[in-house]
Coordinates of C-alpha atoms in Angstrom, one line a residue:
X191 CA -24.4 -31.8 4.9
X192 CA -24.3 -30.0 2.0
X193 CA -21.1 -28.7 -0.3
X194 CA -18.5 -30.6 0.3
X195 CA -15.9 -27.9 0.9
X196 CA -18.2 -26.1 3.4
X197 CA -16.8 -24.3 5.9
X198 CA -18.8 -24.1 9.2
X199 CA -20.9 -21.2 9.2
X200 CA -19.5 -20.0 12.0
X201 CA -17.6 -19.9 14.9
X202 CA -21.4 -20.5 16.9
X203 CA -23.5 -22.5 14.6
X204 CA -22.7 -24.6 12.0
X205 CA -24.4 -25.9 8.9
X206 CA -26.1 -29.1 8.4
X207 CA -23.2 -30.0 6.4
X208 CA -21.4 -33.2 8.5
X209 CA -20.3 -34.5 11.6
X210 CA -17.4 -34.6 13.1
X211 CA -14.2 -37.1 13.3
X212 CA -14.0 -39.8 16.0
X213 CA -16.4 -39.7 18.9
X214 CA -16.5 -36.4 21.5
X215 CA -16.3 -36.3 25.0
X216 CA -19.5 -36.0 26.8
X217 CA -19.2 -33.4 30.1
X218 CA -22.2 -31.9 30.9
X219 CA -24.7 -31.9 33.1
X220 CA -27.8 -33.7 32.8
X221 CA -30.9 -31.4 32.5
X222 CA -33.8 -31.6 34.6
X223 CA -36.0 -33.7 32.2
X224 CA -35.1 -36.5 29.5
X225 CA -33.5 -35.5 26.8
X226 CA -35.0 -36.8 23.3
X227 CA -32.1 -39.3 21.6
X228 CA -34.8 -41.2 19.0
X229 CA -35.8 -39.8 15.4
X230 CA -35.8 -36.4 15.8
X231 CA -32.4 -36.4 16.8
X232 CA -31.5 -38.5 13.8
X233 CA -28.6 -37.0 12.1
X234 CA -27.5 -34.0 13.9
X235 CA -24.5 -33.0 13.8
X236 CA -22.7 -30.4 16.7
X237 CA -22.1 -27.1 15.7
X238 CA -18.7 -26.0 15.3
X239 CA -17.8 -24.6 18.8
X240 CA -18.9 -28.0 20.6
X241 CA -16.2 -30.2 18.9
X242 CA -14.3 -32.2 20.8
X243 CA -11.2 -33.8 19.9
X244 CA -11.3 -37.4 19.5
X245 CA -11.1 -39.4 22.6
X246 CA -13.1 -42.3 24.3
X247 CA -16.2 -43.4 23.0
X248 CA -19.5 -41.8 24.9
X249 CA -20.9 -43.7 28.0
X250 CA -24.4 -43.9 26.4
X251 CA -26.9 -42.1 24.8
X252 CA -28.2 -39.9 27.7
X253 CA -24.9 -38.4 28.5
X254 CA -24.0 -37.8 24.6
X255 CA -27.8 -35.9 24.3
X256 CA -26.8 -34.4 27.2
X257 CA -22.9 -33.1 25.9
X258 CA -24.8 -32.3 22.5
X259 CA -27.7 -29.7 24.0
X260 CA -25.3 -28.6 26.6
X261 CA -23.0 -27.0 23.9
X262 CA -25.7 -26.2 21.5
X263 CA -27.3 -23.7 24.2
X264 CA -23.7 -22.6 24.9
X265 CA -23.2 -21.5 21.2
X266 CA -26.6 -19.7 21.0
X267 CA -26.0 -17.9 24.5
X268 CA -23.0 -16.3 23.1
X269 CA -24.8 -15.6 19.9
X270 CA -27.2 -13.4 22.6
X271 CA -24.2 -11.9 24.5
X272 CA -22.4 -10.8 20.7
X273 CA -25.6 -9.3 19.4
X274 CA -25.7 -7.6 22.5
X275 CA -29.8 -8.5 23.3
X276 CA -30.9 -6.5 26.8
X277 CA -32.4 -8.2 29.1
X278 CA -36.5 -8.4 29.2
X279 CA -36.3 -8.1 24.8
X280 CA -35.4 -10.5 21.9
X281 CA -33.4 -9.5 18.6
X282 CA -33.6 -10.0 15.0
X283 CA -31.3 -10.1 12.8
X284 CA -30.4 -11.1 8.9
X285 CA -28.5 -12.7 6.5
X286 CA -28.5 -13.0 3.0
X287 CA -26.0 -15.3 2.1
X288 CA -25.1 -19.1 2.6
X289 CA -21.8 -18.9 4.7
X290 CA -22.2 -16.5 7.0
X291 CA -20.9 -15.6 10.4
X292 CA -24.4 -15.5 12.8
X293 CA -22.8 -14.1 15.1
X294 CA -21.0 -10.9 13.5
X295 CA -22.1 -11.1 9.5
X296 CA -26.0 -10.2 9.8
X297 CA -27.4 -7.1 9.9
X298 CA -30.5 -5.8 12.6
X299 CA -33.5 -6.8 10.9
X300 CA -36.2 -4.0 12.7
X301 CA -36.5 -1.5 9.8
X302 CA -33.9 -2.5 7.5
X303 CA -34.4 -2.3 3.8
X304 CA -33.5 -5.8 2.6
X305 CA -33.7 -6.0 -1.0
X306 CA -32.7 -9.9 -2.2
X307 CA -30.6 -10.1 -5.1
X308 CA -29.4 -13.7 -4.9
X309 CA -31.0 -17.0 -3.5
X310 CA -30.6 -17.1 0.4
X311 CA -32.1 -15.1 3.3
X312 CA -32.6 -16.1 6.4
X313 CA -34.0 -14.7 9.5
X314 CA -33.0 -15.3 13.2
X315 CA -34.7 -14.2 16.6
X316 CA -32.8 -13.9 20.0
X317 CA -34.0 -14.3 23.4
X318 CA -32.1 -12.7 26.2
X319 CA -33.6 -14.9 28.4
X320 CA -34.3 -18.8 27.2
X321 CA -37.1 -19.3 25.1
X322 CA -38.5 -21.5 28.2
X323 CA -39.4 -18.9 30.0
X324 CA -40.8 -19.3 33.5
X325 CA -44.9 -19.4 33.4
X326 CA -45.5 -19.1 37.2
X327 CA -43.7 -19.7 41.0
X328 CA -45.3 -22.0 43.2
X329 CA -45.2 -21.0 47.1
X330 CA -46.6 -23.9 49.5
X331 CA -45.8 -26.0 52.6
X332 CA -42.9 -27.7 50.8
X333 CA -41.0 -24.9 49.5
X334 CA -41.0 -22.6 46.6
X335 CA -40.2 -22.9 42.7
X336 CA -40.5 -21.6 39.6
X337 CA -42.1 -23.4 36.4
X338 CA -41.3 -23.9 33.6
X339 CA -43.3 -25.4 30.6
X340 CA -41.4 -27.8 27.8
X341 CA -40.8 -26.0 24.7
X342 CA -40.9 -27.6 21.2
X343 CA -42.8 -25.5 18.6
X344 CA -42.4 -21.6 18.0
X345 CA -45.5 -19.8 16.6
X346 CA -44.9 -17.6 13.5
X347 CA -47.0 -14.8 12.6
X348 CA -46.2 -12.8 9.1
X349 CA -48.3 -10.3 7.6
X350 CA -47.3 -8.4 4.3
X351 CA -48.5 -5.2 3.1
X352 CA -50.9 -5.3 6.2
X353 CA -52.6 -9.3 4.9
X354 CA -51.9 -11.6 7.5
X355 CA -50.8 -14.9 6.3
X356 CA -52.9 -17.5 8.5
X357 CA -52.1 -21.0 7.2
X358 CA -51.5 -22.9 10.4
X359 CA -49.3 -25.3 9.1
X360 CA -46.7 -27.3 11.2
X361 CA -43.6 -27.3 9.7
X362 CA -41.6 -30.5 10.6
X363 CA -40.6 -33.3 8.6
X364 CA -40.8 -33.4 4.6
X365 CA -42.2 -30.4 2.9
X366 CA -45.1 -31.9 1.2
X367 CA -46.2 -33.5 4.5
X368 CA -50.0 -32.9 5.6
X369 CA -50.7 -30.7 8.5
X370 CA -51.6 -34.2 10.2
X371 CA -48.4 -36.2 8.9
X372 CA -46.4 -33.1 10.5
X373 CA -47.5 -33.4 13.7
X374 CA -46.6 -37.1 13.8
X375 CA -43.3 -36.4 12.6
X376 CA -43.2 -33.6 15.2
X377 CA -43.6 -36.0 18.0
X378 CA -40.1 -37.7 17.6
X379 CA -38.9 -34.5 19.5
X380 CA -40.1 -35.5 22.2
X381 CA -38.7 -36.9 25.3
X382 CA -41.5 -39.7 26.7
X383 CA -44.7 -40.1 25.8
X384 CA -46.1 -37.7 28.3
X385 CA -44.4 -35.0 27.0
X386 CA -45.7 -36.4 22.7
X387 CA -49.8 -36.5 24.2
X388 CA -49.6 -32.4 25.6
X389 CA -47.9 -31.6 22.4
X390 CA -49.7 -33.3 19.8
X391 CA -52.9 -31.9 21.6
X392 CA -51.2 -28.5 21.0
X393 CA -50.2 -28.5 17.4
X394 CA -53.6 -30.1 16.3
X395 CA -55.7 -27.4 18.4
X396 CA -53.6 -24.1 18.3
X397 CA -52.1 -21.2 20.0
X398 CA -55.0 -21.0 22.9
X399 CA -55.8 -17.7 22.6
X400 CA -57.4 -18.6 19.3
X401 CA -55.2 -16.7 16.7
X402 CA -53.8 -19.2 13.7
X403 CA -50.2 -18.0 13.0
X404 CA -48.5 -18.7 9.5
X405 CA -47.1 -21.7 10.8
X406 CA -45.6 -23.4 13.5
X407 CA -41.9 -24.9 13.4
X408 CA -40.7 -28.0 15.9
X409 CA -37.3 -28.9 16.8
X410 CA -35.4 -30.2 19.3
X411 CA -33.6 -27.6 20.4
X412 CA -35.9 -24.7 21.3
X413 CA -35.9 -26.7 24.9
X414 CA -33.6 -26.0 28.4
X415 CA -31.1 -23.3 27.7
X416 CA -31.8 -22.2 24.2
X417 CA -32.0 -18.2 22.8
X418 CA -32.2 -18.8 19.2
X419 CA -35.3 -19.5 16.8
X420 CA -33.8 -19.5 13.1
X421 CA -36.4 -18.8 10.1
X422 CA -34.3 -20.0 6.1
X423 CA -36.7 -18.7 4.0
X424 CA -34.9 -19.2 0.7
X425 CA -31.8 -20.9 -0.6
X426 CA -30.0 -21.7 -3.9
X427 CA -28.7 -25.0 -2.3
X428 CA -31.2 -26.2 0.6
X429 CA -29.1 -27.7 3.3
X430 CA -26.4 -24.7 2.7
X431 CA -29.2 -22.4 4.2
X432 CA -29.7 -24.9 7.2
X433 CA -28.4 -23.8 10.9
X434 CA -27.8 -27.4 12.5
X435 CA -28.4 -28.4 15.2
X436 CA -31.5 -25.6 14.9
X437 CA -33.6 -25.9 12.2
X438 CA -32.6 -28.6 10.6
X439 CA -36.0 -30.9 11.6
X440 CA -38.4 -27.8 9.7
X441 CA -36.6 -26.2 7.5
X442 CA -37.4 -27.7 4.1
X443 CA -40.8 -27.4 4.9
X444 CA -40.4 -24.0 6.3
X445 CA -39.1 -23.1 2.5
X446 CA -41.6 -24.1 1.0
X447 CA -44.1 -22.1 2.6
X448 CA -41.9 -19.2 1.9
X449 CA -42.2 -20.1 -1.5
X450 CA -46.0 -20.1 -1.4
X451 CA -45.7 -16.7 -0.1
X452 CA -43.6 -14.9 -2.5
X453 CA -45.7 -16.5 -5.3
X454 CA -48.7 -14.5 -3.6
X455 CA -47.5 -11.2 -3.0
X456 CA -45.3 -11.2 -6.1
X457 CA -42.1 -9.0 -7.2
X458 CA -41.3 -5.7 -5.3
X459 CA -41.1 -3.9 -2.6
X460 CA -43.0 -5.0 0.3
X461 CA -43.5 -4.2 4.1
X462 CA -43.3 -7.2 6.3
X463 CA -44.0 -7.8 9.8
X464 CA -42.8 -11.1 11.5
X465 CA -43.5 -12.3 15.0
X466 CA -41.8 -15.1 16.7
X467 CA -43.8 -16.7 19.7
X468 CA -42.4 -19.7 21.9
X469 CA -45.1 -22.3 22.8
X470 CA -44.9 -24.8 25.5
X471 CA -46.3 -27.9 27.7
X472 CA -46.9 -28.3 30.6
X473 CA -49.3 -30.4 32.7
X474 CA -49.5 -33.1 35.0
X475 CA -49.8 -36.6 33.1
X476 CA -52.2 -39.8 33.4
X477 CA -49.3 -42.0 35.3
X478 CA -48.6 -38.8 37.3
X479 CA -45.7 -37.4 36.3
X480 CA -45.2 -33.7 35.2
X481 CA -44.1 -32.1 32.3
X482 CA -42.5 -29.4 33.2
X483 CA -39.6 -28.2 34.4
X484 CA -38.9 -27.2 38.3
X485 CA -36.7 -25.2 39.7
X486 CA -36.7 -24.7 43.5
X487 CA -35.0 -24.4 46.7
X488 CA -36.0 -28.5 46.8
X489 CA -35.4 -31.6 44.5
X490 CA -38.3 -32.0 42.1
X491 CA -40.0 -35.0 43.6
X492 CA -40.7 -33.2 46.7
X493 CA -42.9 -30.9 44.7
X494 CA -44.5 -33.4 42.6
X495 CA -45.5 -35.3 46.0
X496 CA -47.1 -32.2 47.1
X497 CA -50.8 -32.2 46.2
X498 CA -50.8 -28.3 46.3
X499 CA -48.2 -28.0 43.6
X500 CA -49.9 -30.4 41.5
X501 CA -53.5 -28.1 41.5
X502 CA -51.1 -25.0 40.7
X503 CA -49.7 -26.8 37.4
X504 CA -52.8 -28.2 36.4
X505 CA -54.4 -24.4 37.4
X506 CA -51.8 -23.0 34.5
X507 CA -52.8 -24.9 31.4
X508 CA -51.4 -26.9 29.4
X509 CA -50.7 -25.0 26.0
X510 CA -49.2 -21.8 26.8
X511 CA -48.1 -19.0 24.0
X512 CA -45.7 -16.3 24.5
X513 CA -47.7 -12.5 24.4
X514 CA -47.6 -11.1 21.5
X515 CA -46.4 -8.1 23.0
X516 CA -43.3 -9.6 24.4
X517 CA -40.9 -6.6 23.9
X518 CA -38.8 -7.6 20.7
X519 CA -40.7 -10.7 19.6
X520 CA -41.7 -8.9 16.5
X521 CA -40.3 -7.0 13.7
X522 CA -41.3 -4.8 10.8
X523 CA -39.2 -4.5 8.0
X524 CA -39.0 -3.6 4.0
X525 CA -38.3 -6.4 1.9
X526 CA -37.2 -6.6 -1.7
X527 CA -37.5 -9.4 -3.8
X528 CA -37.5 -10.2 -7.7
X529 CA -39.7 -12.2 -10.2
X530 CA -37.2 -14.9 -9.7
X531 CA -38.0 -15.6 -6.5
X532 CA -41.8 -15.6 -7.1
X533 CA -42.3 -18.1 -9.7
X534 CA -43.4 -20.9 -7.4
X535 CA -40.3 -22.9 -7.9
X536 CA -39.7 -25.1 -4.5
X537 CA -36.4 -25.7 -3.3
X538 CA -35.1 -29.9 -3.4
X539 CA -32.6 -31.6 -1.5
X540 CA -30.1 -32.5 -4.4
X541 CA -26.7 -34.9 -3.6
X542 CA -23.8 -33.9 -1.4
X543 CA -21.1 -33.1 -3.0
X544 CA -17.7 -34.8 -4.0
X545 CA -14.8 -33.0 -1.8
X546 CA -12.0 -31.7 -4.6
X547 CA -9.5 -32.2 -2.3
X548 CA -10.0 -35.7 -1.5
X549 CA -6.3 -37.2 -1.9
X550 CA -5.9 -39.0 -5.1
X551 CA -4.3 -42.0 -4.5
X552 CA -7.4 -43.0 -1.7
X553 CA -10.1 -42.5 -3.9
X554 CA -10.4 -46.0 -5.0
X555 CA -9.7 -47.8 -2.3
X556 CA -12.0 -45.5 -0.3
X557 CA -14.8 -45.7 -2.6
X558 CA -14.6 -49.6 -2.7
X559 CA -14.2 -50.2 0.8
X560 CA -17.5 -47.3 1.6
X561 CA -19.8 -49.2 -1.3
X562 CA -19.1 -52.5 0.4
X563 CA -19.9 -51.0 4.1
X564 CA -22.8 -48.9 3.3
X565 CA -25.5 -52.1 3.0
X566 CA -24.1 -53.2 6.3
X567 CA -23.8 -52.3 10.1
X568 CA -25.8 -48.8 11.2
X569 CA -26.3 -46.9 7.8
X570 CA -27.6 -50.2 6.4
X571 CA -30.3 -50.4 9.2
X572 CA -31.0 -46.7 8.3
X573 CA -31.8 -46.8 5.0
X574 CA -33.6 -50.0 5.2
X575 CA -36.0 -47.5 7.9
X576 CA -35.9 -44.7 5.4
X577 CA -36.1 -45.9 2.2
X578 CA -39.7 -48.0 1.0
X579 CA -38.8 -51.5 -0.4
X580 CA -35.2 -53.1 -0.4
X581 CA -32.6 -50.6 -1.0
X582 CA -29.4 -50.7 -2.0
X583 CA -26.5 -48.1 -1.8
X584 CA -26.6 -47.1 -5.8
X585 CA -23.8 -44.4 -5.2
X586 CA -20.8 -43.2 -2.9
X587 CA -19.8 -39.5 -2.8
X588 CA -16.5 -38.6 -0.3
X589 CA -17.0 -35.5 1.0
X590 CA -14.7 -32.8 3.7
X591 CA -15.5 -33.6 6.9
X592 CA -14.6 -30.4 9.4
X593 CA -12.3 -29.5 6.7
X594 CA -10.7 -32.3 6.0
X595 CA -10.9 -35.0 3.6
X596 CA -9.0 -38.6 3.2
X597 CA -8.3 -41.5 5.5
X598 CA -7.4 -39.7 9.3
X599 CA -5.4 -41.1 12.1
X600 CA -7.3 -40.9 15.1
X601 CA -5.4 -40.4 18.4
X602 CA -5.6 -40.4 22.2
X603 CA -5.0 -37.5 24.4
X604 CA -1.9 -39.4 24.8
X605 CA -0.8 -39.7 21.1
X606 CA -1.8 -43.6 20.7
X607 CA -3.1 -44.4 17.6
X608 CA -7.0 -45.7 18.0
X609 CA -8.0 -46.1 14.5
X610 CA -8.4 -44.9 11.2
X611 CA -11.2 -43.6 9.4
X612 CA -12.9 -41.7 6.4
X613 CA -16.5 -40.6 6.1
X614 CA -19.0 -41.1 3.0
X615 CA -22.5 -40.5 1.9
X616 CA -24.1 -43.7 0.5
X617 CA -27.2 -42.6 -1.9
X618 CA -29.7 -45.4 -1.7
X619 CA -33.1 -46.1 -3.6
X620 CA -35.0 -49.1 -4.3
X621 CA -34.9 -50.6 -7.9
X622 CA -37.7 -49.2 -10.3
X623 CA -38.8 -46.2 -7.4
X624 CA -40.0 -43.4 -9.2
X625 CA -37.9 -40.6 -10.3
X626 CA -40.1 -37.8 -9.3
X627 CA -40.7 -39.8 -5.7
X628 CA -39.0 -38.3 -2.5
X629 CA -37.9 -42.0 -1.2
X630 CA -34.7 -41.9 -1.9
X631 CA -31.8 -41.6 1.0
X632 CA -28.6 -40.0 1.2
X633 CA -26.8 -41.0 4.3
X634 CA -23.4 -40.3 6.2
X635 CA -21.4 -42.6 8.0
X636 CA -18.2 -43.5 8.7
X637 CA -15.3 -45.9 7.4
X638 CA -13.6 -47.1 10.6
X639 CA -10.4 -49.7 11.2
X640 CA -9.5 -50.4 14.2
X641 CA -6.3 -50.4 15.6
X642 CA -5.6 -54.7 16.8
X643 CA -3.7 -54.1 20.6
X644 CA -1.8 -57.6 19.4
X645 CA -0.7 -55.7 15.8
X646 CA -3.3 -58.1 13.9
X647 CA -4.7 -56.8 10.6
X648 CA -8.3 -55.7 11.1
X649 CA -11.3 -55.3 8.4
X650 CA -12.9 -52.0 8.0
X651 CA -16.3 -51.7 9.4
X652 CA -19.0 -49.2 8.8
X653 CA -19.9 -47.0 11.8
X654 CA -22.4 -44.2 13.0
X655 CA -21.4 -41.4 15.4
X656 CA -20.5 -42.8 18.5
X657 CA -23.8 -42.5 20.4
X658 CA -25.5 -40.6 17.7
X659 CA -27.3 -41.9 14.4
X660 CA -25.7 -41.9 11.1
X661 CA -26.9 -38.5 9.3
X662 CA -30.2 -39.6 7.3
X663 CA -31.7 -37.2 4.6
X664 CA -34.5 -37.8 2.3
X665 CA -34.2 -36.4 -1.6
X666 CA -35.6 -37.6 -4.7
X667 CA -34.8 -40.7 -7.3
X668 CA -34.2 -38.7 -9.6
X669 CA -31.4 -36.6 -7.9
X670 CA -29.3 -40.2 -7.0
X671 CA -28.8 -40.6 -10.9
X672 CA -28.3 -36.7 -11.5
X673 CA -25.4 -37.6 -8.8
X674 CA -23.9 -40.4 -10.8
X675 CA -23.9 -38.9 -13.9
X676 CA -22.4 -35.7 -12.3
X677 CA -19.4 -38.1 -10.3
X678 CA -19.0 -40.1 -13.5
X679 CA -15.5 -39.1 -13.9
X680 CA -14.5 -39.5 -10.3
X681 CA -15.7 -43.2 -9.7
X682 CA -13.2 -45.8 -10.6
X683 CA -14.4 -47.9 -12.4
X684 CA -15.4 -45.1 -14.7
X685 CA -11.7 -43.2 -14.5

């Protein structure tokens, strides 16, 4: 989401900007444990690399979670092998712009000068190994395996000028959430209810050797096969600066600590030291399954049947940190930054934007045919879940999608024409909702018309993602009417 003209952020990653055209085909394996599909999966998008071209429609949810983490952890794995992290250490690195290329635009962070002239930085830590690293092997009667806890949240330490910053927050959901409101919106990360009573027990008691870090960010995607932990600290437009599928569930409020931060320490020049520590689950649960994951020279059940294998996981614990003197995990560095950046302004989610290069001669019909979809069919069930009262879609923006923009043709592998489509945000609010309120909506979806086997005209329809959600993002009142104003000259009835 984001600027409409984006282009991905690069060939790894790719901003929170969009989702891609028709619906991709899911090959990959399925993981050892459930893969979460409910709210905090709402609205992501796959990076660049994992696009698919459009072909049949996804089995069901599992395998499309399944197709989406399988590429994710493929893109950050050759974000690893480019930086070139050894094996045994993590890596930072830096950026300090909104399009940038992850994996060959940053800079090594570890005793770099970065002085911040503009509006964006961001940080990013790689793992060599996955961030689910292996806790202890179990060697018994029924064979032998290695453990592995379930990893959600990432620890962040930061202390400048030698002050440690020890807020504790969780960052997940909207910025201005509570510590106690986070956690519950951290729990849609999770996979089965198991899995949301060991973490919620961990995020409301803390890393358990006692320290309190800065904060602690959640998302899904710190689980099986990821290297990659990405910190935005600042940004002149907020979901330009977001890494999806990464940190999209904690950045916002991520920022907004930030901001907290640079309003404390003020202007200058600054030495910072920044630690990055994985924490995970693990345990054996009431209806006696266990949340981990297993692997060993037999399937899992065996192990879970074995009542020595069950004492070992429970021996372990179940909120385990990473050491804090994992080699690479932390890194000091100088940092820059001007009066602008410390005047306790924090960053809001504003509109998409309105793609230039959206083909004239569509933009009415496309605009009337997205404001009479977006009440109905999936994004209508979104907003009605998002947004307090009874909303209604107040504005249409039509945005670049992967580039391109305008009613597409969507094929076969064989060339046969499926169906068209187009995608738009809908902005939606309740009448007389507060300006200055953050329950207002913006939400993507598509425009579809199917192609009628018997030649038959058929009526457009408004559709999510295949398998996945419609994108959902929360913004202010006030920002929906900034939106209209700004599109005045675009909508039709106003040309």
């Amino acid at each position: 989401m984001g600027c409409a003209s984006a282009k991905p952020i690069a060939d790894d990653v790719g901003v929170v900007r969009g989702g891609e055209r028709g619906a991709p085909t899911a090959a990959a394996a399925v993981t050892t444990r459930a893969v979460s599909t409910g709210e905090g999966a709402r609205g992501t998008s796959m990076a660049c690399v994992m696009r698919d071209d459009a072909s049949n429609a996804l089995a069901n949810d599992a395998a499309y979670a399944a197709a989406v983490v399988s590429r994710a952890n493929a893109a950050s794995k050759r974000v690893c092998e480019r930086w070139g992290v050894e094996p045994g250490r993590a890596t930072y690195r830096f950026w300090l712009r909104e399009d940038t290329v992850v994996s060959a635009l940053t800079e090594d962070l570890h005793g770099a000068d970065v002085r911040v002239d503009g509006g964006d930085a961001s940080l990013m830590m790689c793992t060599h190994g996955e961030l689910e690293a292996p806790c202890g092997m179990y060697v018994g009667d029924v064979g032998s395996a290695i453990v592995v806890p379930v990893v959600y949240a990432v620890d962040v330490y930061l202390a400048v000028d030698g002050v440690s910053f020890t807020n504790g927050h969780v960052c997940a959901g909207e910025p201005d959430f509570s510590k106690l409101q986070a956690i519950q919106s951290a729990l849609s990360v999770c996979a089965n209810e198991n899995e949301r009573v060991l973490l919620e027990r961990a995020l409301k008691d803390g890393p358990k050797d006692g320290s309190t870090p800065w904060c602690t960010v959640v998302g899904d995607r710190f689980g099986v096969g990821a290297h990659l932990c990405h910190l935005p600290l600042m940004s002149d437009h907020l979901d330009g600066a977001i890494l999806d599928p990464y940190s999209k569930m904690y950045a916002h409020s991520l920022m907004w600590k930030w901001t907290d931060v640079c309003k404390k320490i003020g202007a200058g020049t600054h030495k910072v030291t920044i630690r990055c520590a994985p924490r995970g689950v693990l345990g054996i649960a009431s209806n006696d399954l266990c949340v981990c994951r297993v692997t060993g020279d037999k399937p899992e059940e065996d192990f879970m049947r074995d009542a020595g294998f069950r004492s070992f996981i429970q021996s372990l614990g179940s909120n385990l940190s990473t050491s804090s003197s994992a080699e690479g995990m932390t890194s000091t560095f100088s940092l820059t930054i001007k009066e602008e950046h410390c005047v306790g302004v924090k960053p809001e989610r504003r509109a998409q934007e309105w793609a230039d290069d959206w083909p004239e001669d569509e933009i009415a019909e496309c605009f009337t045919i997205a404001m009479s979809l977006a009440n109905t069919g999936p994004p209508g069930a979104m907003a009605r879940s998002m947004v307090p009262g009874t909303p209604l879609c107040a504005h249409i923006i039509l945005p670049t999608t992967d580039g391109t923009s305008g009613i597409a043709a969507i094929e076969d592998k064989a060339g046969n024409l499926q169906f068209h489509e187009f995608h738009a945000w809908g902005l939606y609010q309740s009448a007389g909702a507060d300006p200055d309120a953050r329950t207002a909506a913006q939400i993507k979806f598509r425009c579809v018309k199917y192609e009628n086997d018997e030649g038959a005209p058929t009526q457009w329809v408004a559709e999510a993602y295949g398998a996945r959600p419609c994108n959902g993002l929360m913004m202010k009142n006030k920002y929906v009417s900034e939106a209209i104003a700004r599109d005045s000259a675009r909508i039709p009835s106003s040309s």
